[in-house]
PDB file of C-alpha atoms in Angstrom:
ATOM      1  CA  GLN A   1      -2.850  12.885  -2.294  1.00  0.00           C
ATOM      2  CA  VAL A   2      -2.633  11.427   1.187  1.00  0.00           C
ATOM      3  CA  GLN A   3       0.061   9.081   2.427  1.00  0.00           C
ATOM      4  CA  LEU A   4      -0.765   6.783   5.342  1.00  0.00           C
ATOM      5  CA  VAL A   5       1.708   4.702   7.327  1.00  0.00           C
ATOM      6  CA  GLU A   6       0.503   2.233   9.941  1.00  0.00           C
ATOM      7  CA  SER A   7       2.570   0.914  12.819  1.00  0.00           C
ATOM      8  CA  GLY A   8       2.129  -1.029  16.021  1.00  0.00           C
ATOM      9  CA  GLY A   9       1.122  -4.483  14.827  1.00  0.00           C
ATOM     10  CA  GLY A  10       2.597  -7.752  15.994  1.00  0.00           C
ATOM     11  CA  LEU A  11       1.864 -10.825  18.060  1.00  0.00           C
ATOM     12  CA  VAL A  12      -0.239 -10.640  21.221  1.00  0.00           C
ATOM     13  CA  GLN A  13      -1.774 -13.276  23.469  1.00  0.00           C
ATOM     14  CA  PRO A  14      -5.538 -13.674  23.786  1.00  0.00           C
ATOM     15  CA  GLY A  15      -6.888 -11.149  26.263  1.00  0.00           C
ATOM     16  CA  GLY A  16      -4.029  -8.784  25.590  1.00  0.00           C
ATOM     17  CA  SER A  17      -3.949  -5.231  24.262  1.00  0.00           C
ATOM     18  CA  MET A  18      -2.320  -3.445  21.382  1.00  0.00           C
ATOM     19  CA  ARG A  19      -2.367   0.059  19.958  1.00  0.00           C
ATOM     20  CA  LEU A  20      -2.094   0.761  16.263  1.00  0.00           C
ATOM     21  CA  SER A  21      -1.025   4.129  14.908  1.00  0.00           C
ATOM     22  CA  CYS A  22      -1.463   5.658  11.483  1.00  0.00           C
ATOM     23  CA  ALA A  23       0.505   8.735  10.500  1.00  0.00           C
ATOM     24  CA  ALA A  24      -0.904  10.827   7.675  1.00  0.00           C
ATOM     25  CA  SER A  25       0.725  13.351   5.378  1.00  0.00           C
ATOM     26  CA  GLY A  26      -0.014  15.206   2.188  1.00  0.00           C
ATOM     27  CA  ARG A  27      -3.263  16.914   3.106  1.00  0.00           C
ATOM     28  CA  THR A  28      -4.761  18.836   6.000  1.00  0.00           C
ATOM     29  CA  PHE A  29      -5.361  16.037   8.464  1.00  0.00           C
ATOM     30  CA  SER A  30      -8.120  17.811  10.357  1.00  0.00           C
ATOM     31  CA  ASP A  31     -10.218  17.837   7.152  1.00  0.00           C
ATOM     32  CA  LEU A  32     -10.163  14.059   6.825  1.00  0.00           C
ATOM     33  CA  HIS A  33     -12.485  11.338   8.034  1.00  0.00           C
ATOM     34  CA  MET A  34     -10.314   8.442   9.187  1.00  0.00           C
ATOM     35  CA  GLY A  35     -11.116   4.765   9.403  1.00  0.00           C
ATOM     36  CA  TRP A  36      -9.661   1.413  10.346  1.00  0.00           C
ATOM     37  CA  PHE A  37     -10.439  -1.744   8.400  1.00  0.00           C
ATOM     38  CA  ARG A  38      -9.175  -5.298   8.673  1.00  0.00           C
ATOM     39  CA  GLN A  39      -8.786  -8.298   6.440  1.00  0.00           C
ATOM     40  CA  ALA A  40      -8.531 -11.778   7.869  1.00  0.00           C
ATOM     41  CA  PRO A  41      -6.924 -14.595   5.851  1.00  0.00           C
ATOM     42  CA  GLY A  42      -9.209 -15.707   3.044  1.00  0.00           C
ATOM     43  CA  LYS A  43     -11.832 -13.065   3.825  1.00  0.00           C
ATOM     44  CA  GLU A  44     -12.897  -9.683   2.512  1.00  0.00           C
ATOM     45  CA  ARG A  45     -11.656  -6.475   4.036  1.00  0.00           C
ATOM     46  CA  LYS A  46     -14.180  -5.174   6.566  1.00  0.00           C
ATOM     47  CA  PHE A  47     -14.898  -1.993   8.458  1.00  0.00           C
ATOM     48  CA  VAL A  48     -13.694  -1.775  12.069  1.00  0.00           C
ATOM     49  CA  ALA A  49     -14.062   1.834  13.194  1.00  0.00           C
ATOM     50  CA  ARG A  50     -14.167   5.398  11.922  1.00  0.00           C
ATOM     51  CA  ILE A  51     -13.849   8.857  13.367  1.00  0.00           C
ATOM     52  CA  PHE A  52     -14.968  12.293  12.242  1.00  0.00           C
ATOM     53  CA  PRO A  53     -12.422  15.042  11.502  1.00  0.00           C
ATOM     54  CA  SER A  54     -12.955  16.767  14.842  1.00  0.00           C
ATOM     55  CA  GLY A  55     -12.627  13.506  16.743  1.00  0.00           C
ATOM     56  CA  GLY A  56     -15.933  14.035  18.500  1.00  0.00           C
ATOM     57  CA  ILE A  57     -17.897  11.308  16.715  1.00  0.00           C
ATOM     58  CA  SER A  58     -16.903   7.712  16.107  1.00  0.00           C
ATOM     59  CA  PHE A  59     -18.531   4.477  14.993  1.00  0.00           C
ATOM     60  CA  TYR A  60     -17.614   0.833  15.484  1.00  0.00           C
ATOM     61  CA  GLU A  61     -18.351  -2.544  14.011  1.00  0.00           C
ATOM     62  CA  ASP A  62     -20.473  -4.515  16.452  1.00  0.00           C
ATOM     63  CA  SER A  63     -17.894  -7.165  17.310  1.00  0.00           C
ATOM     64  CA  VAL A  64     -15.349  -4.594  18.537  1.00  0.00           C
ATOM     65  CA  LYS A  65     -17.663  -2.282  20.471  1.00  0.00           C
ATOM     66  CA  GLY A  66     -16.500  -1.946  24.045  1.00  0.00           C
ATOM     67  CA  ARG A  67     -13.099  -3.437  23.228  1.00  0.00           C
ATOM     68  CA  PHE A  68     -11.611  -1.109  20.591  1.00  0.00           C
ATOM     69  CA  THR A  69     -11.301   2.670  20.721  1.00  0.00           C
ATOM     70  CA  ILE A  70     -10.482   4.898  17.777  1.00  0.00           C
ATOM     71  CA  SER A  71      -8.975   8.295  18.488  1.00  0.00           C
ATOM     72  CA  ARG A  72      -6.983  10.961  16.710  1.00  0.00           C
ATOM     73  CA  ASP A  73      -4.493  13.686  17.461  1.00  0.00           C
ATOM     74  CA  ASN A  74      -4.866  16.397  14.856  1.00  0.00           C
ATOM     75  CA  THR A  75      -1.710  18.107  16.124  1.00  0.00           C
ATOM     76  CA  LYS A  76       0.277  14.977  15.259  1.00  0.00           C
ATOM     77  CA  ASN A  77      -1.630  14.016  12.095  1.00  0.00           C
ATOM     78  CA  THR A  78      -2.169  10.595  13.597  1.00  0.00           C
ATOM     79  CA  VAL A  79      -5.102   8.280  14.186  1.00  0.00           C
ATOM     80  CA  TYR A  80      -4.979   5.443  16.706  1.00  0.00           C
ATOM     81  CA  LEU A  81      -6.778   2.200  17.330  1.00  0.00           C
ATOM     82  CA  GLN A  82      -6.559   0.955  20.902  1.00  0.00           C
ATOM     83  CA  MET A  83      -7.477  -2.722  20.993  1.00  0.00           C
ATOM     84  CA  ASN A  84      -8.229  -4.449  24.285  1.00  0.00           C
ATOM     85  CA  SER A  85      -9.396  -7.958  25.156  1.00  0.00           C
ATOM     86  CA  LEU A  86      -8.033  -9.236  21.876  1.00  0.00           C
ATOM     87  CA  GLN A  87      -9.212 -12.602  20.641  1.00  0.00           C
ATOM     88  CA  PRO A  88      -7.900 -14.962  17.949  1.00  0.00           C
ATOM     89  CA  GLU A  89     -10.714 -13.849  15.652  1.00  0.00           C
ATOM     90  CA  ASP A  90      -9.212 -10.342  15.693  1.00  0.00           C
ATOM     91  CA  THR A  91      -6.218 -11.693  13.785  1.00  0.00           C
ATOM     92  CA  ALA A  92      -5.994  -9.792  10.511  1.00  0.00           C
ATOM     93  CA  VAL A  93      -4.108  -7.221   8.525  1.00  0.00           C
ATOM     94  CA  TYR A  94      -5.306  -3.850   9.768  1.00  0.00           C
ATOM     95  CA  TYR A  95      -5.530  -0.951   7.346  1.00  0.00           C
ATOM     96  CA  CYS A  96      -5.833   2.746   7.967  1.00  0.00           C
ATOM     97  CA  ALA A  97      -7.907   4.742   5.476  1.00  0.00           C
ATOM     98  CA  ALA A  98      -8.749   8.382   4.854  1.00  0.00           C
ATOM     99  CA  ARG A  99     -11.398  10.268   2.942  1.00  0.00           C
ATOM    100  CA  PRO A 100     -12.347  13.889   2.425  1.00  0.00           C
ATOM    101  CA  ALA A 101     -15.749  14.880   3.764  1.00  0.00           C
ATOM    102  CA  VAL A 102     -17.190  15.327   0.259  1.00  0.00           C
ATOM    103  CA  VAL A 103     -16.841  11.662  -0.727  1.00  0.00           C
ATOM    104  CA  ARG A 104     -18.305   8.507   0.802  1.00  0.00           C
ATOM    105  CA  GLU A 105     -15.613   6.038  -0.203  1.00  0.00           C
ATOM    106  CA  TYR A 106     -12.079   5.906   1.144  1.00  0.00           C
ATOM    107  CA  PRO A 107      -9.631   6.714  -1.662  1.00  0.00           C
ATOM    108  CA  TYR A 108      -6.523   6.660   0.494  1.00  0.00           C
ATOM    109  CA  TRP A 109      -5.144   3.537   2.178  1.00  0.00           C
ATOM    110  CA  GLY A 110      -2.103   2.533   4.151  1.00  0.00           C
ATOM    111  CA  GLN A 111      -0.043  -0.557   3.479  1.00  0.00           C
ATOM    112  CA  GLY A 112      -1.504  -2.460   6.408  1.00  0.00           C
ATOM    113  CA  THR A 113      -0.053  -3.912   9.579  1.00  0.00           C
ATOM    114  CA  GLN A 114      -0.399  -7.508  10.730  1.00  0.00           C
ATOM    115  CA  VAL A 115      -2.033  -8.238  14.064  1.00  0.00           C
ATOM    116  CA  THR A 116      -1.853 -11.826  15.256  1.00  0.00           C
ATOM    117  CA  VAL A 117      -3.648 -12.954  18.403  1.00  0.00           C
ATOM    118  CA  SER A 118      -2.363 -16.315  19.511  1.00  0.00           C
ATOM    119  CA  SER A 119      -1.050 -18.141  22.543  1.00  0.00           C
TER     120      SER A 119
END
């Protein structure tokens, strides 16, 4: 079992920046693929970014490429999402997720953190 706790959400103005953190426990963190997803009001939850266990490979949803950066610190059991040039359409609940390498779906999810981009 893996427990995930997100932090760092809040209100930010358009064009601003914010960093989300997700602390993991319960399993060897360096064995886990980690991802960030988001769910806007009235919409389905969607993929944002993911990172391999070593941290050397990452992937992004097209609309966040060049603005968001996913990273991880395996010594702190934490994954981050640095978000720059935020826009109102980035407003959503952001979720951290984890999966072992042997499965394709994410069985472990955090509780989510609200990010609101508004002036």
